[in-house]
Amino acid sequence: MSIHIVALGNEGDTFHQDSRPSGLIRTYLGRSPLVSGDESSLLLNAASTVARPVFTEYQASAFGNVKLVVHDCPVWDIFDSDWYTSRNLIGGADIIVIKYNVNDKFSFHEVKDNYIPVIKRALNSVPVIIAAVGTRQNEELPCTCPLCTSDRGSCVSTTEGIQLAKELGATYLELHSLDDFYIGKYFGGVLEYFMIQALNQKTSEKMKKRKISNSFHGIRPPQLEQPEKMPVLKAEASHYNSDLNNLLFCCQCVDVVFYNPDLKEVIEAHKIVLCAVSHVFMLLFNVKSPTDIQDSSIIRTTQDLFAINRDTAFPGASQESSGNPPLRVIVKDALFCSCLSDILRFIYSGAFQWEELEEDIRKKLKDSGDVSNVIEKVKCILKTPGKINCLRNCKTYQARKPLWFYNTSLKFFLNKPMLADVVFEIQGATVPAHRAILVARCEVMAAMFNGNYMESKSVLIPVYGVSKETFLSFLEYLYTDSCCPAGIFQAMCLLICAEMYQVSRLQHICELFIITQLQSMPSRELASMNLDIVDLLKKAKFHHSDCLSTWLLHFIATNYLIFSQKPEFQDLSVEERSFVEKHRWPSNMYLKQLAEYRKYIHSRKCRCLVM
């Protein structure tokens, strides 16, 4: 591919033309980093009557492999002496450069009046650059009196150059000197922009010609259609907060009962939830000692608000279960005790709805001082040891999500014996847990611990069919509402465990994890991986994971060329095989057309125009 530039005009001083070492074009070709190669002067019109050559041809390489041909015509006589050559030069040009010296106004007007109209007729949507070279010697304004209609002895003004550029639709440049800035960055930048535009246009025209040429041949290249869109899996919304909130009202697995100062029962609760939120309750239920907490305000709050009653003569003690009776806690503060049901509902909801709590307390306590006193005690209960109470502004916590307590604090009790009331036996190992959390988060566990089953009365419960690591991941989800499987195999095992205990949201999380992992694998890794995708499909179907099984079928069909070469591909059922063949990508028809096209291209009768 080549670019043809025609430069017209003389940018030198009329009285010192022979003494100038080089002109605009030659200086640019010698200094531009994008142009390489030797330049040669070739006289295409050897007229003996002309002292200087009519034009000079420069040949070089631009942009690495683009041939650059420049015809520099310093004199305009070529339009008078050889119209045919000049017309061919302009007609074959990709870019035209018109240059003049700003101190030669006589030549400028002569060119403008005699040769510019000729050039306008010969132009055919070719970009034109007008370069005004030199520094004006006299910058005084020309005379405007009626007698002085022309001042040809002065410089060519900027206005006159811009007017000429408007007539030709050209780009106007003023080059005060032929140094690196004006030549390389200013003139060179504009010229190279038009060179790139010319290359783009020629490339586009060449591609159009190729398409037209290919359309005349017998076979056109086949068009590869896009693969079918994969099924979209929608994640199930979390109900973690509502599960724990409902635990307060269902009265299942209760292990603590609060009483007012008159020893009347106020409300039942669960140690594990209260300890997950407050160090005051950790201290009260002996989960932590005063030495562990090392905060006098928390110790003082615990002593001022609560007292544990273990008296066997306590009213109603004889009716309590002889196995593991709930712990009795006396609330010393009468005002705080009157609002305790609202406070516990606030804690079980995630301890973030401060405005609702304050409104509920105001309904029971008319005095604003009493309301403030109770709110401050709630803040003390939620205080972090060793830190200044940061819950000064309740409204700032209104926007926080309920999970900011439970998803971090309950993890503290995961696989820990503290407050544990059930132990799972798995593969010879034991895993302690808390019935309240299991009942709140899993309906199967709730039925198991509260129905007429052996597990409802047993502390040690064996678990079969899952590994210890998988069951711990399952418990981690129940405690924290999140999980992070180690890989696709672990995610599939966790999905099976979730299906066994009917935890649908965990199933969806595992499905999304498996899909994300498979989608992120490049084709080379899919071809070399040891994971049996067909076995994964069968497990998903067996465990009623319809979304994952449908997605896996589409995934096998979309990557047909990879999975069809694996031995497990033969394990697909007839129905699955039929689905994969129907939705395979690329289609069988496309592969046949591609084979025919390649055969046609490489035959002796046809030569590929693209390759």
Coordinates of C-alpha atoms in Angstrom, one line a residue:
M1 CA 0.0 0.0 0.0
S2 CA 1.3 3.5 -0.8
I3 CA 0.5 7.1 -0.2
H4 CA 1.0 9.8 -2.9
I5 CA 1.6 13.4 -1.8
V6 CA 1.9 16.3 -4.2
A7 CA 3.5 19.5 -2.9
L8 CA 3.0 22.7 -4.9
G9 CA 4.7 26.1 -4.5
N10 CA 7.9 27.6 -3.3
E11 CA 8.2 28.4 0.4
G12 CA 11.7 30.0 -0.1
D13 CA 12.7 33.7 -0.3
T14 CA 12.5 34.9 -4.0
F15 CA 15.9 36.5 -3.7
H16 CA 17.7 33.7 -1.9
Q17 CA 16.2 30.5 -3.3
D18 CA 19.4 28.9 -4.4
S19 CA 21.1 29.4 -1.1
R20 CA 18.5 27.5 1.0
P21 CA 19.8 24.1 2.0
S22 CA 16.4 22.3 2.0
G23 CA 12.7 23.0 1.8
L24 CA 9.6 22.1 3.8
I25 CA 9.1 18.6 2.3
R26 CA 12.7 17.5 2.3
T27 CA 13.2 18.8 5.9
Y28 CA 10.1 16.8 7.1
L29 CA 11.2 13.6 5.3
G30 CA 14.7 13.9 6.9
R31 CA 13.5 14.5 10.5
S32 CA 10.2 12.6 10.9
P33 CA 10.6 9.4 13.0
L34 CA 7.8 7.8 11.1
V35 CA 9.6 8.1 7.7
S36 CA 12.6 5.9 6.8
G37 CA 14.5 5.1 3.7
D38 CA 16.8 6.9 1.2
E39 CA 15.5 9.8 -0.7
S40 CA 16.3 10.2 -4.4
S41 CA 15.7 13.1 -6.8
L42 CA 14.2 12.0 -10.1
L43 CA 13.5 14.4 -13.0
L44 CA 10.3 13.3 -14.7
N45 CA 10.3 16.3 -17.0
A46 CA 13.7 17.1 -18.4
A47 CA 13.1 20.4 -20.0
S48 CA 16.5 22.0 -20.9
T49 CA 15.0 25.5 -20.9
V50 CA 14.2 25.2 -17.2
A51 CA 17.1 26.1 -14.9
R52 CA 15.5 24.1 -11.9
P53 CA 13.8 20.7 -12.2
V54 CA 10.0 21.0 -12.7
F55 CA 9.4 18.6 -9.7
T56 CA 11.4 16.3 -7.5
E57 CA 10.3 12.9 -6.5
Y58 CA 11.0 11.5 -3.0
Q59 CA 10.5 7.9 -2.1
A60 CA 10.5 6.6 1.4
S61 CA 8.7 4.3 3.9
A62 CA 6.2 5.5 6.4
F63 CA 4.7 3.6 9.4
G64 CA 7.1 0.7 8.8
N65 CA 5.8 -0.8 5.5
V66 CA 3.8 1.9 3.7
K67 CA 5.4 3.3 0.6
L68 CA 5.5 7.1 0.6
V69 CA 5.9 8.9 -2.8
V70 CA 6.2 12.7 -2.7
H71 CA 6.3 15.0 -5.8
D72 CA 7.6 18.4 -4.8
C73 CA 6.8 21.0 -7.5
P74 CA 8.5 24.3 -6.5
V75 CA 7.4 26.2 -9.7
W76 CA 3.9 26.6 -11.0
D77 CA 5.0 26.6 -14.7
I78 CA 4.1 22.9 -15.0
F79 CA 0.4 23.9 -15.3
D80 CA 1.3 26.0 -18.4
S81 CA 4.0 23.7 -20.0
D82 CA 2.7 20.2 -19.3
W83 CA -1.0 20.2 -18.4
Y84 CA -1.3 16.4 -18.8
T85 CA 1.4 15.6 -16.3
S86 CA 0.1 18.2 -13.8
R87 CA -3.5 16.9 -14.1
N88 CA -2.3 13.3 -13.5
L89 CA -0.3 14.4 -10.5
I90 CA -3.2 16.1 -8.8
G91 CA -5.7 13.4 -9.9
G92 CA -3.5 10.7 -8.3
A93 CA -2.7 12.5 -5.1
D94 CA -3.9 11.4 -1.8
I95 CA -2.8 14.6 -0.1
I96 CA -2.0 18.0 -1.6
V97 CA 0.3 20.6 0.1
I98 CA 0.3 24.2 -1.2
K99 CA 3.1 26.2 0.3
Y100 CA 4.2 29.8 -0.1
N101 CA 6.4 32.4 1.6
V102 CA 4.6 35.0 3.6
N103 CA 7.0 37.7 2.4
D104 CA 6.3 37.1 -1.3
K105 CA 2.9 38.6 -1.8
F106 CA 3.3 39.1 -5.5
S107 CA 3.7 35.3 -6.1
F108 CA 0.8 34.6 -3.7
H109 CA -1.6 36.7 -5.7
E110 CA -0.4 35.3 -9.0
V111 CA -1.0 31.8 -7.8
K112 CA -4.3 32.6 -6.3
D113 CA -5.6 34.3 -9.4
N114 CA -4.2 32.0 -12.1
Y115 CA -3.6 28.5 -10.7
I116 CA -5.9 28.0 -7.7
P117 CA -9.0 27.9 -10.0
V118 CA -7.3 25.1 -12.0
I119 CA -6.5 23.1 -8.9
K120 CA -10.1 23.5 -7.7
R121 CA -11.4 21.9 -10.9
A122 CA -9.0 19.0 -10.6
L123 CA -9.6 18.2 -6.9
N124 CA -11.7 15.2 -6.0
S125 CA -12.3 15.1 -2.3
V126 CA -8.6 15.2 -1.6
P127 CA -7.4 16.8 1.7
V128 CA -5.4 20.0 1.1
I129 CA -2.9 21.6 3.5
I130 CA -1.9 25.3 3.0
A131 CA 1.4 26.1 4.6
A132 CA 2.4 29.7 5.1
V133 CA 6.2 29.6 5.7
G134 CA 8.4 32.3 7.1
T135 CA 8.3 35.3 9.5
R136 CA 6.8 38.5 8.2
Q137 CA 9.3 41.2 7.8
N138 CA 6.9 44.2 8.1
E139 CA 3.9 43.7 10.3
E140 CA 2.3 47.1 9.7
L141 CA -1.3 47.2 8.6
P142 CA -1.8 47.8 4.8
C143 CA -3.2 51.1 3.6
T144 CA -7.0 51.2 3.4
C145 CA -7.4 54.4 1.3
P146 CA -9.5 54.1 -1.9
L147 CA -6.5 54.8 -4.1
C148 CA -4.4 51.9 -2.7
T149 CA -6.5 49.0 -3.8
S150 CA -3.5 46.6 -3.6
D151 CA -0.3 46.6 -1.7
R152 CA 1.8 43.8 -3.3
G153 CA 5.0 45.0 -1.7
S154 CA 3.9 43.9 1.8
C155 CA 3.5 40.5 3.4
V156 CA 0.7 38.0 2.9
S157 CA -1.6 38.4 5.9
T158 CA -3.1 35.6 7.9
T159 CA -6.5 36.7 6.8
E160 CA -5.6 36.2 3.2
G161 CA -4.2 32.7 3.9
I162 CA -7.3 31.7 5.8
Q163 CA -9.5 33.0 3.0
L164 CA -7.6 30.9 0.4
A165 CA -8.0 27.8 2.7
K166 CA -11.8 28.4 2.9
E167 CA -12.0 28.5 -0.9
L168 CA -10.3 25.1 -1.2
G169 CA -11.7 23.6 2.0
A170 CA -8.1 23.2 3.2
T171 CA -6.3 23.2 6.5
Y172 CA -4.3 26.4 7.1
L173 CA -0.9 26.3 8.9
E174 CA 1.6 29.0 9.7
L175 CA 5.2 27.8 10.0
H176 CA 7.5 30.6 11.2
S177 CA 10.6 28.5 10.7
L178 CA 11.7 25.1 9.5
D179 CA 12.7 23.8 13.0
D180 CA 11.7 20.6 14.8
F181 CA 8.6 22.1 16.4
Y182 CA 7.0 23.6 13.3
I183 CA 8.1 20.7 11.0
G184 CA 7.9 17.7 13.3
K185 CA 5.0 18.4 15.7
Y186 CA 3.0 21.1 13.8
F187 CA 3.2 20.3 10.1
G188 CA 4.1 16.7 10.6
G189 CA 1.2 16.0 13.0
V190 CA -1.4 17.4 10.5
L191 CA 0.3 15.6 7.5
E192 CA 0.4 12.3 9.4
Y193 CA -3.2 12.6 10.4
F194 CA -4.2 12.9 6.8
M195 CA -1.9 10.0 5.9
I196 CA -3.7 7.8 8.4
Q197 CA -7.0 8.9 7.0
A198 CA -5.9 8.0 3.5
L199 CA -4.7 4.6 4.7
N200 CA -8.0 3.9 6.4
Q201 CA -9.9 4.9 3.3
K202 CA -7.7 2.7 1.0
T203 CA -8.0 -0.3 3.4
S204 CA -11.8 0.1 3.4
E205 CA -12.0 0.3 -0.3
K206 CA -9.7 -2.7 -0.6
M207 CA -11.9 -4.7 1.7
K208 CA -15.0 -3.8 -0.3
K209 CA -13.3 -4.9 -3.5
R210 CA -12.4 -8.2 -1.8
K211 CA -16.0 -8.7 -0.7
I212 CA -17.2 -8.0 -4.3
S213 CA -14.5 -10.3 -5.7
N214 CA -15.4 -13.1 -3.2
S215 CA -19.1 -12.7 -4.2
F216 CA -18.2 -13.7 -7.7
H217 CA -16.6 -17.0 -6.6
G218 CA -18.7 -20.1 -6.1
I219 CA -18.5 -20.5 -2.3
R220 CA -18.6 -17.8 0.4
P221 CA -17.1 -18.3 3.9
P222 CA -19.7 -19.6 6.3
Q223 CA -21.1 -17.3 9.0
L224 CA -20.6 -18.6 12.6
E225 CA -23.8 -17.9 14.6
Q226 CA -23.6 -16.9 18.2
P227 CA -24.2 -19.7 20.8
E228 CA -27.5 -19.9 22.6
K229 CA -27.8 -17.8 25.7
M230 CA -27.2 -19.7 28.9
P231 CA -30.1 -20.0 31.4
V232 CA -30.0 -17.3 34.0
L233 CA -30.1 -18.3 37.7
K234 CA -31.7 -15.9 40.1
A235 CA -30.3 -15.9 43.6
E236 CA -32.8 -16.3 46.5
A237 CA -33.1 -13.4 48.9
S238 CA -31.6 -13.8 52.4
H239 CA -34.1 -14.5 55.2
Y240 CA -31.4 -14.7 57.9
N241 CA -32.7 -11.8 60.0
S242 CA -36.3 -12.9 59.9
D243 CA -35.2 -16.5 60.9
L244 CA -33.6 -15.2 64.1
N245 CA -36.4 -12.7 64.7
N246 CA -39.0 -15.5 64.5
L247 CA -37.0 -17.6 67.0
L248 CA -38.0 -15.1 69.7
F249 CA -41.7 -15.8 69.2
C250 CA -41.7 -19.5 68.5
C251 CA -40.5 -20.4 72.0
Q252 CA -38.4 -23.3 70.8
C253 CA -35.1 -24.4 72.4
V254 CA -35.5 -21.7 75.1
D255 CA -32.7 -21.8 77.7
V256 CA -33.2 -18.5 79.6
V257 CA -36.2 -16.9 81.1
F258 CA -36.3 -13.3 82.3
Y259 CA -38.4 -12.3 85.4
N260 CA -39.3 -8.9 86.8
P261 CA -38.4 -7.9 90.4
D262 CA -41.7 -9.3 91.6
L263 CA -40.6 -12.8 90.2
K264 CA -43.2 -12.8 87.4
E265 CA -42.1 -14.2 84.1
V266 CA -41.6 -11.5 81.4
I267 CA -40.1 -13.2 78.3
E268 CA -38.2 -16.3 77.2
A269 CA -35.0 -16.0 75.2
H270 CA -31.8 -17.9 73.9
K271 CA -28.4 -17.5 75.4
I272 CA -26.6 -18.0 72.0
V273 CA -28.4 -15.0 70.4
L274 CA -27.9 -12.7 73.4
C275 CA -24.2 -13.6 73.7
A276 CA -23.7 -13.0 70.0
V277 CA -24.8 -9.4 70.5
S278 CA -23.6 -8.4 73.9
H279 CA -20.6 -8.9 76.2
V280 CA -22.9 -8.2 79.1
F281 CA -24.8 -11.4 78.5
M282 CA -21.5 -13.3 77.9
L283 CA -20.4 -12.2 81.3
L284 CA -23.8 -13.0 82.8
F285 CA -23.9 -16.6 81.3
N286 CA -20.2 -17.3 82.2
V287 CA -19.1 -17.4 78.5
K288 CA -16.4 -14.9 79.4
S289 CA -15.0 -13.9 82.8
P290 CA -14.3 -10.4 84.1
T291 CA -10.7 -11.0 83.4
D292 CA -11.4 -11.7 79.7
I293 CA -13.5 -8.6 79.3
Q294 CA -11.5 -6.1 81.4
D295 CA -14.1 -3.4 81.1
S296 CA -15.4 -2.0 84.3
S297 CA -18.5 -0.4 82.7
I298 CA -19.7 -3.7 81.2
I299 CA -19.1 -5.5 84.6
R300 CA -21.0 -2.7 86.4
T301 CA -23.9 -2.9 83.8
T302 CA -24.2 -6.6 84.3
Q303 CA -24.3 -6.3 88.1
D304 CA -26.8 -3.4 88.1
L305 CA -29.3 -4.9 85.7
F306 CA -29.4 -8.7 86.1
A307 CA -29.1 -11.4 88.7
I308 CA -29.3 -15.2 88.2
N309 CA -31.7 -17.2 90.5
R310 CA -30.9 -20.8 91.1
D311 CA -33.2 -21.2 94.1
T312 CA -35.0 -24.6 94.0
A313 CA -37.8 -23.0 96.0
F314 CA -38.4 -20.5 93.1
P315 CA -42.2 -20.3 92.1
G316 CA -42.8 -22.8 89.3
A317 CA -39.5 -24.5 89.7
S318 CA -41.1 -27.9 90.4
Q319 CA -43.0 -27.8 87.1
E320 CA -39.8 -27.2 85.1
S321 CA -38.2 -30.0 83.2
S322 CA -35.8 -32.1 85.3
G323 CA -33.5 -32.5 82.3
N324 CA -32.1 -29.0 81.5
P325 CA -34.4 -26.3 82.9
P326 CA -34.0 -22.8 81.5
L327 CA -31.8 -20.4 83.4
R328 CA -33.8 -17.9 85.5
V329 CA -32.6 -14.2 85.3
I330 CA -34.0 -11.5 87.5
V331 CA -34.1 -8.0 85.9
K332 CA -33.4 -5.6 88.7
D333 CA -34.4 -2.4 86.9
A334 CA -38.2 -2.1 86.8
L335 CA -38.3 0.4 84.0
F336 CA -35.9 -1.6 81.9
C337 CA -37.9 -4.8 82.7
S338 CA -41.1 -3.2 81.5
C339 CA -39.5 -2.6 78.1
L340 CA -37.6 -5.9 77.9
S341 CA -39.8 -7.5 75.3
D342 CA -39.3 -4.5 73.0
I343 CA -35.6 -4.6 73.7
L344 CA -35.2 -8.3 73.0
R345 CA -37.2 -7.9 69.8
F346 CA -34.8 -5.1 68.8
I347 CA -31.8 -7.4 69.5
Y348 CA -33.3 -10.4 67.7
S349 CA -34.0 -8.1 64.7
G350 CA -30.3 -7.3 64.4
A351 CA -30.0 -4.4 66.8
F352 CA -30.1 -1.6 64.2
Q353 CA -33.7 -0.2 64.3
W354 CA -33.1 2.4 66.9
E355 CA -35.9 4.8 66.0
E356 CA -38.5 1.9 66.2
L357 CA -37.1 0.9 69.6
E358 CA -37.3 4.5 70.9
E359 CA -40.8 4.8 69.6
D360 CA -41.9 1.5 71.3
I361 CA -40.3 2.6 74.6
R362 CA -42.1 6.0 74.5
K363 CA -45.4 4.2 74.2
K364 CA -44.8 2.5 77.6
L365 CA -42.8 5.2 79.4
K366 CA -44.3 8.7 79.1
D367 CA -41.5 10.4 80.9
S368 CA -38.7 11.4 78.4
G369 CA -36.1 11.1 81.1
D370 CA -37.1 7.5 81.7
V371 CA -36.9 6.8 77.9
S372 CA -33.4 8.3 77.6
N373 CA -32.3 6.2 80.7
V374 CA -33.5 2.9 79.2
I375 CA -32.0 3.8 75.8
E376 CA -28.6 4.5 77.4
K377 CA -28.8 1.1 79.2
V378 CA -29.4 -0.6 75.9
K379 CA -26.4 1.1 74.5
C380 CA -24.3 -0.1 77.5
I381 CA -25.5 -3.7 76.8
L382 CA -24.2 -3.4 73.2
K383 CA -20.9 -1.8 74.1
T384 CA -17.7 -3.2 72.9
P385 CA -15.1 -3.8 75.6
G386 CA -12.3 -1.3 75.8
K387 CA -14.0 1.2 73.5
I388 CA -15.9 4.4 74.2
N389 CA -19.6 3.9 73.6
C390 CA -19.9 4.5 69.8
L391 CA -23.7 4.3 69.8
R392 CA -24.2 7.9 70.7
N393 CA -26.2 8.8 67.6
C394 CA -28.9 6.1 67.0
K395 CA -29.9 7.5 63.6
T396 CA -26.5 6.8 62.1
Y397 CA -27.1 3.1 62.8
Q398 CA -30.5 3.2 61.3
A399 CA -29.1 2.6 57.8
R400 CA -27.0 -0.4 58.8
K401 CA -28.1 -3.8 57.8
P402 CA -29.2 -6.3 60.5
L403 CA -26.4 -8.7 59.5
W404 CA -23.7 -6.5 61.0
F405 CA -24.0 -8.4 64.3
Y406 CA -24.9 -11.9 63.5
N407 CA -22.8 -12.7 60.5
T408 CA -19.7 -12.0 62.5
S409 CA -20.6 -12.6 66.1
L410 CA -22.3 -16.0 65.7
K411 CA -19.3 -17.3 64.0
F412 CA -17.5 -17.0 67.3
F413 CA -19.6 -19.9 68.6
L414 CA -19.2 -22.1 65.4
N415 CA -17.7 -25.5 66.3
K416 CA -17.2 -24.3 69.9
P417 CA -18.4 -26.1 73.1
M418 CA -19.5 -22.8 74.7
L419 CA -23.3 -22.9 75.3
A420 CA -23.5 -25.9 73.0
D421 CA -26.5 -28.2 73.7
V422 CA -26.1 -30.7 70.9
V423 CA -23.1 -32.6 69.4
F424 CA -23.0 -34.1 66.0
E425 CA -20.8 -37.2 65.4
I426 CA -19.3 -37.3 61.9
Q427 CA -16.7 -39.8 60.7
G428 CA -15.5 -40.5 64.2
A429 CA -15.2 -36.7 65.1
T430 CA -17.6 -34.6 67.1
V431 CA -18.9 -31.1 66.2
P432 CA -20.7 -29.1 68.9
A433 CA -23.6 -26.9 67.9
H434 CA -26.6 -24.9 69.3
R435 CA -30.1 -26.1 68.8
A436 CA -31.6 -22.6 68.8
I437 CA -29.6 -21.5 65.7
L438 CA -30.3 -24.9 63.9
V439 CA -34.0 -24.7 64.6
A440 CA -34.2 -21.1 63.4
R441 CA -32.3 -21.6 60.2
C442 CA -33.3 -25.1 59.1
E443 CA -36.9 -26.5 59.0
V444 CA -35.7 -30.1 58.9
M445 CA -33.6 -29.5 62.0
A446 CA -36.6 -27.7 63.6
A447 CA -38.8 -30.8 63.0
M448 CA -36.1 -33.1 64.1
F449 CA -35.5 -31.4 67.5
N450 CA -39.1 -30.6 68.3
G451 CA -40.9 -33.7 67.0
N452 CA -41.3 -37.2 68.2
Y453 CA -37.9 -38.2 67.0
M454 CA -34.9 -39.8 68.8
E455 CA -32.8 -36.6 68.1
S456 CA -35.2 -34.4 70.1
K457 CA -34.1 -36.2 73.4
S458 CA -30.6 -37.0 72.5
V459 CA -27.5 -34.9 72.9
L460 CA -25.2 -36.9 70.6
I461 CA -26.6 -37.2 67.0
P462 CA -24.8 -39.2 64.3
V463 CA -24.7 -37.8 60.8
Y464 CA -24.2 -40.0 57.7
G465 CA -23.7 -39.3 54.0
V466 CA -21.5 -36.2 54.3
S467 CA -17.9 -35.5 55.4
K468 CA -16.9 -33.4 58.4
E469 CA -15.6 -30.6 56.2
T470 CA -18.9 -30.4 54.3
F471 CA -21.0 -30.5 57.4
L472 CA -18.9 -27.7 59.0
S473 CA -19.4 -25.6 55.8
F474 CA -23.2 -26.3 56.1
L475 CA -23.1 -25.2 59.8
E476 CA -21.1 -22.1 58.8
Y477 CA -23.9 -21.1 56.4
L478 CA -26.5 -21.6 59.2
Y479 CA -24.5 -19.5 61.6
T480 CA -23.3 -16.7 59.3
D481 CA -25.6 -16.8 56.1
S482 CA -22.5 -17.2 53.9
C483 CA -20.1 -19.9 52.7
C484 CA -17.0 -20.2 50.6
P485 CA -16.4 -23.6 49.1
A486 CA -12.9 -24.6 48.3
G487 CA -13.8 -25.7 44.8
I488 CA -16.4 -27.2 42.5
F489 CA -16.2 -30.6 44.2
Q490 CA -16.7 -29.1 47.6
A491 CA -19.5 -26.9 46.4
M492 CA -21.3 -30.0 44.9
C493 CA -20.9 -31.9 48.2
L494 CA -22.3 -28.8 50.1
L495 CA -25.2 -28.7 47.6
I496 CA -26.1 -32.3 48.3
C497 CA -26.0 -31.6 52.1
A498 CA -28.2 -28.6 51.6
E499 CA -30.7 -30.7 49.6
M500 CA -30.7 -33.3 52.4
Y501 CA -31.7 -30.6 55.0
Q502 CA -33.9 -28.7 52.5
V503 CA -32.0 -25.4 52.7
S504 CA -32.9 -24.0 49.3
R505 CA -30.9 -20.7 49.5
L506 CA -27.7 -22.6 50.2
Q507 CA -28.4 -24.8 47.2
H508 CA -28.7 -21.7 45.0
I509 CA -25.5 -20.3 46.4
C510 CA -23.7 -23.6 45.5
E511 CA -25.2 -23.6 42.1
L512 CA -24.0 -20.1 41.4
F513 CA -20.5 -20.9 42.7
I514 CA -20.2 -24.0 40.4
I515 CA -21.5 -22.0 37.4
T516 CA -19.2 -19.1 38.1
Q517 CA -16.2 -21.4 38.4
L518 CA -17.0 -23.2 35.1
Q519 CA -17.7 -20.0 33.2
S520 CA -14.3 -18.5 34.3
M521 CA -12.3 -21.4 32.9
P522 CA -10.6 -20.9 29.5
S523 CA -11.1 -23.6 26.8
R524 CA -7.7 -25.0 27.4
E525 CA -8.4 -25.6 31.1
L526 CA -11.8 -27.1 30.3
A527 CA -10.1 -29.6 27.9
S528 CA -7.4 -30.6 30.4
M529 CA -9.4 -30.6 33.7
N530 CA -10.1 -33.9 35.5
L531 CA -13.6 -32.9 36.6
D532 CA -16.2 -35.2 35.2
I533 CA -18.9 -32.7 33.9
V534 CA -21.3 -35.5 33.1
D535 CA -21.1 -36.9 36.6
L536 CA -21.7 -33.4 37.9
L537 CA -24.8 -33.3 35.7
K538 CA -26.2 -36.6 37.0
K539 CA -25.6 -35.6 40.6
A540 CA -27.4 -32.3 40.0
K541 CA -30.4 -34.2 38.5
F542 CA -30.4 -36.8 41.3
H543 CA -30.5 -34.1 44.0
H544 CA -33.3 -32.1 42.3
S545 CA -31.0 -29.2 41.3
D546 CA -33.0 -28.4 38.2
C547 CA -31.4 -25.0 37.5
L548 CA -27.9 -26.4 37.6
S549 CA -28.7 -29.5 35.6
T550 CA -30.3 -27.4 32.8
W551 CA -27.3 -25.0 32.8
L552 CA -24.8 -27.9 32.6
L553 CA -26.6 -29.3 29.6
H554 CA -26.3 -26.0 27.8
F555 CA -22.7 -25.7 28.9
I556 CA -21.9 -29.1 27.4
A557 CA -23.7 -28.1 24.2
T558 CA -21.9 -24.8 24.0
N559 CA -18.5 -26.4 24.5
Y560 CA -19.4 -29.4 22.3
L561 CA -16.0 -29.7 20.6
I562 CA -14.3 -30.1 24.0
F563 CA -16.6 -32.4 25.8
S564 CA -17.4 -34.6 22.9
Q565 CA -13.8 -35.8 22.9
K566 CA -14.0 -36.9 26.5
P567 CA -14.9 -40.5 27.4
E568 CA -17.6 -39.5 29.9
F569 CA -19.5 -37.9 27.0
Q570 CA -20.7 -41.4 26.2
D571 CA -22.4 -41.6 29.6
L572 CA -25.0 -39.1 28.6
S573 CA -28.5 -40.5 28.4
V574 CA -30.4 -40.7 25.1
E575 CA -32.5 -37.7 26.0
E576 CA -29.5 -35.7 27.2
R577 CA -27.5 -36.6 24.1
S578 CA -30.4 -35.5 21.9
F579 CA -30.5 -32.1 23.6
V580 CA -26.8 -31.6 23.3
E581 CA -26.8 -32.5 19.6
K582 CA -29.7 -30.1 19.0
H583 CA -28.1 -27.1 20.8
R584 CA -24.4 -27.8 20.0
W585 CA -22.1 -25.0 19.1
P586 CA -20.7 -24.7 16.6
S587 CA -23.5 -26.5 14.7
N588 CA -22.8 -29.5 12.6
M589 CA -24.0 -27.6 9.5
Y590 CA -21.4 -24.8 10.1
L591 CA -18.6 -27.4 10.4
K592 CA -19.6 -29.0 7.1
Q593 CA -19.8 -25.6 5.4
L594 CA -16.4 -24.7 6.9
A595 CA -14.8 -27.9 5.6
E596 CA -16.2 -27.3 2.1
Y597 CA -15.0 -23.7 2.1
R598 CA -11.5 -24.7 3.2
K599 CA -11.3 -27.5 0.6
Y600 CA -12.4 -25.0 -2.1
I601 CA -9.9 -22.3 -0.9
H602 CA -7.0 -24.7 -0.9
S603 CA -7.8 -26.3 -4.3
R604 CA -5.8 -25.4 -7.4
K605 CA -8.7 -23.6 -9.0
C606 CA -9.0 -20.9 -6.3
R607 CA -6.7 -18.7 -4.4
C608 CA -7.7 -17.1 -1.1
L609 CA -7.8 -13.4 -1.5
V610 CA -7.7 -12.7 2.2
M611 CA -4.9 -15.1 3.3

